[in-house]
Amino acid sequence: VLFVNERERWRKIPAALFAAALLLQAALACGYLLHHEWGGRPTLIANGTGYLREARLFLRDRSLPQFLPPEQLSAVATVPVWVESATKSTGFEVLLNNQAPIVSVDHPEYFFTRESRRHFIEKVEQLSSPTMFSMCFAEDIEPAKQAIALRGLEIGAITPIAVPFFSNSERIGMMLIEIRRPESAEARSRFVTSWMNAAFPDSDYREQITALNAPSVMRAGEKVVIRFRVKNLGYSTWPAVGNKEGRYQVNIGNRWLKTGTNEVNGLDGRTGMPADLQPGGQVELALAVNAPQDPGEFVLEVDMVHEGVTWFYERGATPLRLKVRVER
């Protein structure tokens, strides 16, 4: 019997310790709640006067702009477009002016592909106003400026603004950033064509090239025009036109190889496409190739090239290789 009673007593010890821990936690929680609510703001007990002062706003239809002074209200009410340059402040932009559309510059995943970059530029170009605005916290101003500049937009005036948090007394210091589309011709051209310098995903550098009239023998230094049928096996449209420097369009080109992959001439021929080539589309192209000056056995490698970005074979594509004997 004594053994049983002793065992029962030891079993009650863990339960007693657990109950004591709960009581201690409850006491600490009550002590915290005397001064702060779970959101960190003062409680009714700690700041009863403030709660009474703000009580007149309870269940009243008050919007954030109505707490702004007239000059700041005018500034946000006329914003034509918001630019999201800092994630934490997007909610304030919508609350201050929910009629203005929003474009984002600070989400890298929105700019991974050429098509997404082009879509962003098209939307910015279609805006009725060349001036846009963004808001951010003061500590986020530098990352916000970097995000804006990275997308090719220009920064104007930066104005401090105290945004009320549904209260005349609770205000949050923020920065109102003026943003403009590029104005100079050179900067505007860089902005409009900036999407072109983005590479396709590797899976879109896929091609099928078929020679239609390839020679097996050429004379040293001879120039021959060969026709090829090219098919786009990827999921991106190949652009036929690049920028004014001749970069970023997709062309067909060739190089001469000897004894495996030893390059003899890597800058031989180039031919552009007559129009953009859609995924699954085909086009016939004529390419002028120039035979090496020395006789021997060579490989004529024909590949597509994303000018200023990459040859397709560098991204895993399989170029066309033709054996050609060069004679004197």
Short mmCIF file of C-alpha atoms in Angstrom, two decimals:
data_model
loop_
_atom_site.label_atom_id
_atom_site.label_comp_id
_atom_site.label_asym_id
_atom_site.label_seq_id
_atom_site.Cartn_x
_atom_site.Cartn_y
_atom_site.Cartn_z
CA VAL A 1 0.00 0.00 0.00
CA LEU A 2 2.81 2.39 0.90
CA PHE A 3 4.47 1.64 -2.44
CA VAL A 4 1.26 2.45 -4.33
CA ASN A 5 0.76 5.76 -2.48
CA GLU A 6 4.35 6.76 -3.16
CA ARG A 7 3.94 6.06 -6.87
CA GLU A 8 0.74 8.12 -7.05
CA ARG A 9 2.50 11.05 -5.37
CA TRP A 10 5.31 11.04 -7.95
CA ARG A 11 2.77 11.00 -10.77
CA LYS A 12 1.24 14.25 -9.50
CA ILE A 13 4.54 16.14 -9.67
CA PRO A 14 4.66 16.55 -13.52
CA ALA A 15 1.03 17.66 -13.54
CA ALA A 16 1.76 20.22 -10.82
CA LEU A 17 4.79 21.57 -12.70
CA PHE A 18 2.75 21.87 -15.90
CA ALA A 19 -0.02 23.73 -14.07
CA ALA A 20 2.54 26.09 -12.52
CA ALA A 21 4.01 26.82 -15.97
CA LEU A 22 0.55 27.66 -17.32
CA LEU A 23 -0.13 29.98 -14.42
CA LEU A 24 3.21 31.73 -14.93
CA GLN A 25 2.54 32.16 -18.65
CA ALA A 26 -0.94 33.55 -17.92
CA ALA A 27 0.52 35.98 -15.40
CA LEU A 28 3.11 37.22 -17.89
CA ALA A 29 0.45 37.58 -20.59
CA CYS A 30 -1.78 39.59 -18.27
CA GLY A 31 1.14 41.82 -17.37
CA TYR A 32 1.88 42.42 -21.05
CA LEU A 33 -1.78 43.14 -21.83
CA LEU A 34 -1.88 45.83 -19.19
CA HIS A 35 0.41 47.87 -21.43
CA HIS A 36 0.26 46.47 -24.98
CA GLU A 37 -2.09 44.48 -27.18
CA TRP A 38 -0.76 41.63 -29.30
CA GLY A 39 -0.11 44.03 -32.20
CA GLY A 40 2.24 46.10 -30.01
CA ARG A 41 -0.08 49.10 -29.67
CA PRO A 42 -1.04 50.54 -26.23
CA THR A 43 -4.11 48.99 -24.67
CA LEU A 44 -7.21 50.73 -23.40
CA ILE A 45 -5.85 50.36 -19.85
CA ALA A 46 -2.50 51.95 -20.72
CA ASN A 47 -3.83 54.73 -22.92
CA GLY A 48 -7.49 55.25 -22.20
CA THR A 49 -7.40 58.90 -23.27
CA GLY A 50 -6.08 57.99 -26.72
CA TYR A 51 -8.76 55.36 -27.19
CA LEU A 52 -11.49 57.84 -26.25
CA ARG A 53 -10.03 60.41 -28.65
CA GLU A 54 -10.01 57.91 -31.52
CA ALA A 55 -13.36 56.36 -30.60
CA ARG A 56 -15.21 58.96 -32.68
CA LEU A 57 -13.79 57.24 -35.77
CA PHE A 58 -15.16 53.85 -34.79
CA LEU A 59 -17.48 52.40 -37.47
CA ARG A 60 -17.30 55.69 -39.39
CA ASP A 61 -16.75 55.58 -43.17
CA ARG A 62 -13.37 57.26 -43.20
CA SER A 63 -10.88 56.78 -46.03
CA LEU A 64 -7.16 57.33 -45.71
CA PRO A 65 -6.98 60.43 -47.97
CA GLN A 66 -9.43 62.31 -45.73
CA PHE A 67 -6.79 62.45 -43.02
CA LEU A 68 -4.29 64.21 -45.31
CA PRO A 69 -3.70 67.98 -45.36
CA PRO A 70 -4.98 69.66 -48.55
CA GLU A 71 -1.59 69.91 -50.32
CA GLN A 72 -0.79 66.23 -49.79
CA LEU A 73 -4.32 65.17 -50.68
CA SER A 74 -3.98 66.98 -54.00
CA ALA A 75 -0.68 65.22 -54.69
CA VAL A 76 -1.99 61.68 -54.22
CA ALA A 77 -5.43 62.32 -55.72
CA THR A 78 -3.88 63.25 -59.09
CA VAL A 79 -1.48 60.30 -59.29
CA PRO A 80 -2.13 58.76 -62.74
CA VAL A 81 -0.17 55.53 -62.18
CA TRP A 82 1.43 53.86 -59.17
CA VAL A 83 4.75 52.06 -59.54
CA GLU A 84 5.35 49.33 -57.00
CA SER A 85 8.99 49.77 -56.06
CA ALA A 86 8.82 48.39 -52.51
CA THR A 87 6.51 45.59 -51.45
CA LYS A 88 5.74 46.92 -47.96
CA SER A 89 4.16 50.15 -49.24
CA THR A 90 1.81 48.84 -51.93
CA GLY A 91 -1.17 48.81 -49.58
CA PHE A 92 -0.73 52.49 -48.82
CA GLU A 93 -0.73 53.37 -52.52
CA VAL A 94 -4.03 51.59 -53.05
CA LEU A 95 -5.61 53.14 -49.96
CA LEU A 96 -4.52 56.66 -50.93
CA ASN A 97 -5.67 56.39 -54.56
CA ASN A 98 -7.40 53.23 -55.67
CA GLN A 99 -8.27 54.61 -59.10
CA ALA A 100 -4.69 54.63 -60.39
CA PRO A 101 -3.40 51.44 -62.06
CA ILE A 102 -0.24 49.81 -60.68
CA VAL A 103 2.85 48.49 -62.46
CA SER A 104 5.57 46.64 -60.59
CA VAL A 105 9.35 46.99 -60.92
CA ASP A 106 10.60 45.20 -57.81
CA HIS A 107 9.60 41.58 -58.52
CA PRO A 108 12.44 39.93 -60.48
CA GLU A 109 10.25 36.97 -61.40
CA TYR A 110 8.12 39.35 -63.51
CA PHE A 111 11.15 40.08 -65.73
CA PHE A 112 12.71 36.64 -66.25
CA THR A 113 11.63 36.28 -69.87
CA ARG A 114 11.80 38.47 -72.96
CA GLU A 115 8.02 38.37 -73.30
CA SER A 116 7.43 39.57 -69.75
CA ARG A 117 9.91 42.43 -70.22
CA ARG A 118 8.32 43.39 -73.54
CA HIS A 119 4.86 43.30 -71.97
CA PHE A 120 6.03 45.65 -69.20
CA ILE A 121 7.47 48.13 -71.70
CA GLU A 122 4.33 48.03 -73.84
CA LYS A 123 2.14 48.77 -70.83
CA VAL A 124 4.34 51.69 -69.74
CA GLU A 125 4.36 53.05 -73.30
CA GLN A 126 0.57 52.84 -73.48
CA LEU A 127 0.04 54.87 -70.31
CA SER A 128 -1.66 58.18 -70.95
CA SER A 129 0.77 60.03 -68.68
CA PRO A 130 4.58 59.90 -68.92
CA THR A 131 4.77 60.62 -65.17
CA MET A 132 4.14 57.99 -62.49
CA PHE A 133 4.59 57.86 -58.73
CA SER A 134 5.74 55.38 -56.12
CA MET A 135 5.76 55.29 -52.34
CA CYS A 136 8.15 53.61 -49.96
CA PHE A 137 9.35 53.82 -46.39
CA ALA A 138 12.34 56.09 -45.82
CA GLU A 139 14.62 53.13 -45.06
CA ASP A 140 13.66 51.52 -48.38
CA ILE A 141 14.43 54.50 -50.60
CA GLU A 142 17.73 53.21 -52.00
CA PRO A 143 16.44 49.73 -52.99
CA ALA A 144 13.37 51.42 -54.50
CA LYS A 145 15.54 53.76 -56.59
CA GLN A 146 17.64 50.82 -57.77
CA ALA A 147 14.55 48.84 -58.80
CA ILE A 148 13.19 51.81 -60.76
CA ALA A 149 16.49 52.49 -62.56
CA LEU A 150 16.94 48.79 -63.35
CA ARG A 151 13.76 48.87 -65.45
CA GLY A 152 14.96 51.87 -67.47
CA LEU A 153 12.75 54.49 -65.83
CA GLU A 154 13.93 57.89 -64.58
CA ILE A 155 13.52 59.32 -61.08
CA GLY A 156 12.28 62.86 -60.50
CA ALA A 157 11.45 64.67 -57.28
CA ILE A 158 11.38 62.73 -54.00
CA THR A 159 9.04 64.26 -51.40
CA PRO A 160 8.64 63.19 -47.75
CA ILE A 161 5.01 62.56 -46.85
CA ALA A 162 3.43 61.70 -43.48
CA VAL A 163 0.74 59.12 -44.14
CA PRO A 164 -1.96 58.87 -41.45
CA PHE A 165 -2.80 55.37 -40.32
CA PHE A 166 -6.56 55.94 -40.07
CA SER A 167 -5.90 58.50 -37.39
CA ASN A 168 -4.96 62.13 -37.07
CA SER A 169 -2.31 61.28 -34.49
CA GLU A 170 -0.82 58.04 -35.81
CA ARG A 171 1.31 58.93 -38.86
CA ILE A 172 3.91 56.98 -40.82
CA GLY A 173 6.84 58.71 -42.52
CA MET A 174 7.09 57.72 -46.20
CA MET A 175 8.62 59.00 -49.45
CA LEU A 176 6.65 59.96 -52.57
CA ILE A 177 8.83 59.31 -55.64
CA GLU A 178 8.15 60.91 -59.01
CA ILE A 179 8.96 58.56 -61.90
CA ARG A 180 9.13 59.36 -65.59
CA ARG A 181 9.50 57.52 -68.85
CA PRO A 182 12.88 58.30 -70.44
CA GLU A 183 12.77 61.64 -72.25
CA SER A 184 15.88 61.84 -74.44
CA ALA A 185 15.83 59.99 -77.76
CA GLU A 186 18.79 57.80 -76.82
CA ALA A 187 17.40 56.84 -73.40
CA ARG A 188 13.95 56.24 -74.89
CA SER A 189 15.43 53.94 -77.53
CA ARG A 190 17.32 51.96 -74.88
CA PHE A 191 14.14 51.61 -72.85
CA VAL A 192 11.94 50.51 -75.74
CA THR A 193 14.42 47.89 -76.95
CA SER A 194 15.74 46.74 -73.57
CA TRP A 195 13.59 43.60 -73.65
CA MET A 196 15.59 42.37 -76.64
CA ASN A 197 18.79 41.84 -74.67
CA ALA A 198 17.18 39.15 -72.55
CA ALA A 199 18.00 35.60 -73.54
CA PHE A 200 15.38 32.95 -74.21
CA PRO A 201 15.14 30.05 -71.79
CA ASP A 202 17.63 27.37 -72.87
CA SER A 203 14.75 25.12 -73.88
CA ASP A 204 13.71 27.69 -76.52
CA TYR A 205 17.08 27.63 -78.29
CA ARG A 206 15.97 24.62 -80.30
CA GLU A 207 16.10 24.38 -84.07
CA GLN A 208 15.81 22.07 -87.04
CA ILE A 209 17.94 23.10 -90.02
CA THR A 210 17.76 21.23 -93.33
CA ALA A 211 20.03 21.95 -96.31
CA LEU A 212 18.17 22.06 -99.62
CA ASN A 213 21.08 22.34 -102.08
CA ALA A 214 24.31 21.78 -100.12
CA PRO A 215 27.45 21.00 -102.15
CA SER A 216 29.82 18.23 -101.09
CA VAL A 217 32.77 19.77 -102.94
CA MET A 218 33.83 23.42 -103.23
CA ARG A 219 36.84 25.21 -104.62
CA ALA A 220 39.17 27.04 -102.23
CA GLY A 221 37.78 30.52 -101.57
CA GLU A 222 34.63 29.83 -103.58
CA LYS A 223 31.41 31.61 -102.60
CA VAL A 224 28.22 29.56 -102.83
CA VAL A 225 24.64 30.45 -101.88
CA ILE A 226 22.97 27.55 -100.07
CA ARG A 227 19.30 27.39 -99.20
CA PHE A 228 18.15 26.06 -95.83
CA ARG A 229 14.80 25.28 -94.28
CA VAL A 230 14.70 26.34 -90.64
CA LYS A 231 12.06 25.31 -88.07
CA ASN A 232 11.57 26.88 -84.65
CA LEU A 233 11.35 24.00 -82.15
CA GLY A 234 11.17 26.23 -79.08
CA TYR A 235 8.34 28.10 -77.38
CA SER A 236 9.51 31.68 -77.97
CA THR A 237 9.11 33.79 -81.08
CA TRP A 238 12.41 34.49 -82.84
CA PRO A 239 12.64 38.21 -83.68
CA ALA A 240 13.65 39.16 -87.21
CA VAL A 241 14.51 42.74 -86.24
CA GLY A 242 16.77 43.85 -83.38
CA ASN A 243 17.96 47.27 -82.30
CA LYS A 244 19.62 49.87 -84.50
CA GLU A 245 23.06 48.41 -83.77
CA GLY A 246 21.97 45.11 -85.33
CA ARG A 247 21.81 43.18 -82.08
CA TYR A 248 19.19 40.82 -80.60
CA GLN A 249 17.58 39.56 -83.81
CA VAL A 250 17.86 35.87 -84.74
CA ASN A 251 19.87 35.13 -87.91
CA ILE A 252 21.22 32.06 -89.61
CA GLY A 253 25.00 31.84 -89.77
CA ASN A 254 27.80 29.43 -90.42
CA ARG A 255 31.37 28.63 -89.46
CA TRP A 256 33.98 26.24 -90.85
CA LEU A 257 35.50 23.46 -88.72
CA LYS A 258 38.35 21.06 -89.31
CA THR A 259 39.38 17.86 -87.48
CA GLY A 260 36.47 17.73 -85.09
CA THR A 261 35.61 21.14 -83.66
CA ASN A 262 38.73 23.18 -84.45
CA GLU A 263 37.37 26.42 -85.83
CA VAL A 264 38.81 27.67 -89.11
CA ASN A 265 36.49 30.60 -89.75
CA GLY A 266 33.81 31.58 -87.25
CA LEU A 267 32.68 34.79 -88.96
CA ASP A 268 31.64 33.62 -92.38
CA GLY A 269 28.02 34.18 -93.45
CA ARG A 270 24.86 35.69 -91.96
CA THR A 271 21.29 35.95 -93.24
CA GLY A 272 18.35 37.55 -91.49
CA MET A 273 14.79 36.30 -91.47
CA PRO A 274 12.10 38.17 -93.44
CA ALA A 275 9.72 38.14 -90.46
CA ASP A 276 9.48 36.94 -86.87
CA LEU A 277 9.35 33.15 -86.66
CA GLN A 278 6.67 31.79 -84.35
CA PRO A 279 7.09 28.56 -82.35
CA GLY A 280 6.62 25.64 -84.72
CA GLY A 281 7.00 27.89 -87.75
CA GLN A 282 9.32 27.29 -90.73
CA VAL A 283 11.17 29.57 -93.11
CA GLU A 284 13.52 29.11 -96.07
CA LEU A 285 16.70 31.18 -95.97
CA ALA A 286 19.55 31.64 -98.44
CA LEU A 287 23.02 31.80 -96.87
CA ALA A 288 26.15 32.80 -98.76
CA VAL A 289 29.12 30.73 -97.53
CA ASN A 290 32.75 31.18 -98.44
CA ALA A 291 34.98 28.10 -98.64
CA PRO A 292 38.30 28.14 -96.75
CA GLN A 293 41.37 29.28 -98.68
CA ASP A 294 43.24 26.02 -98.08
CA PRO A 295 42.18 22.65 -99.52
CA GLY A 296 41.19 19.76 -97.29
CA GLU A 297 38.31 18.05 -95.55
CA PHE A 298 36.11 20.47 -93.62
CA VAL A 299 32.81 20.62 -91.76
CA LEU A 300 30.37 23.38 -92.63
CA GLU A 301 28.41 24.07 -89.43
CA VAL A 302 25.16 25.98 -89.86
CA ASP A 303 23.42 27.33 -86.78
CA MET A 304 21.00 30.04 -85.68
CA VAL A 305 22.46 32.94 -83.72
CA HIS A 306 20.75 35.31 -81.30
CA GLU A 307 22.90 38.31 -82.20
CA GLY A 308 24.75 39.79 -79.26
CA VAL A 309 23.43 37.05 -76.96
CA THR A 310 24.38 33.51 -78.00
CA TRP A 311 24.70 30.90 -80.71
CA PHE A 312 22.00 28.29 -80.37
CA TYR A 313 24.54 25.44 -80.05
CA GLU A 314 25.93 27.16 -76.92
CA ARG A 315 22.54 26.59 -75.26
CA GLY A 316 22.29 22.93 -76.18
CA ALA A 317 20.84 23.04 -79.70
CA THR A 318 22.03 20.69 -82.43
CA PRO A 319 23.35 22.62 -85.44
CA LEU A 320 23.52 21.22 -88.96
CA ARG A 321 26.96 19.88 -89.90
CA LEU A 322 27.85 19.12 -93.50
CA LYS A 323 31.06 17.48 -94.74
CA VAL A 324 32.64 19.46 -97.52
CA ARG A 325 35.84 18.74 -99.44
CA VAL A 326 37.67 21.87 -100.50
CA GLU A 327 39.81 21.56 -103.63
CA ARG A 328 42.14 23.93 -105.44
#
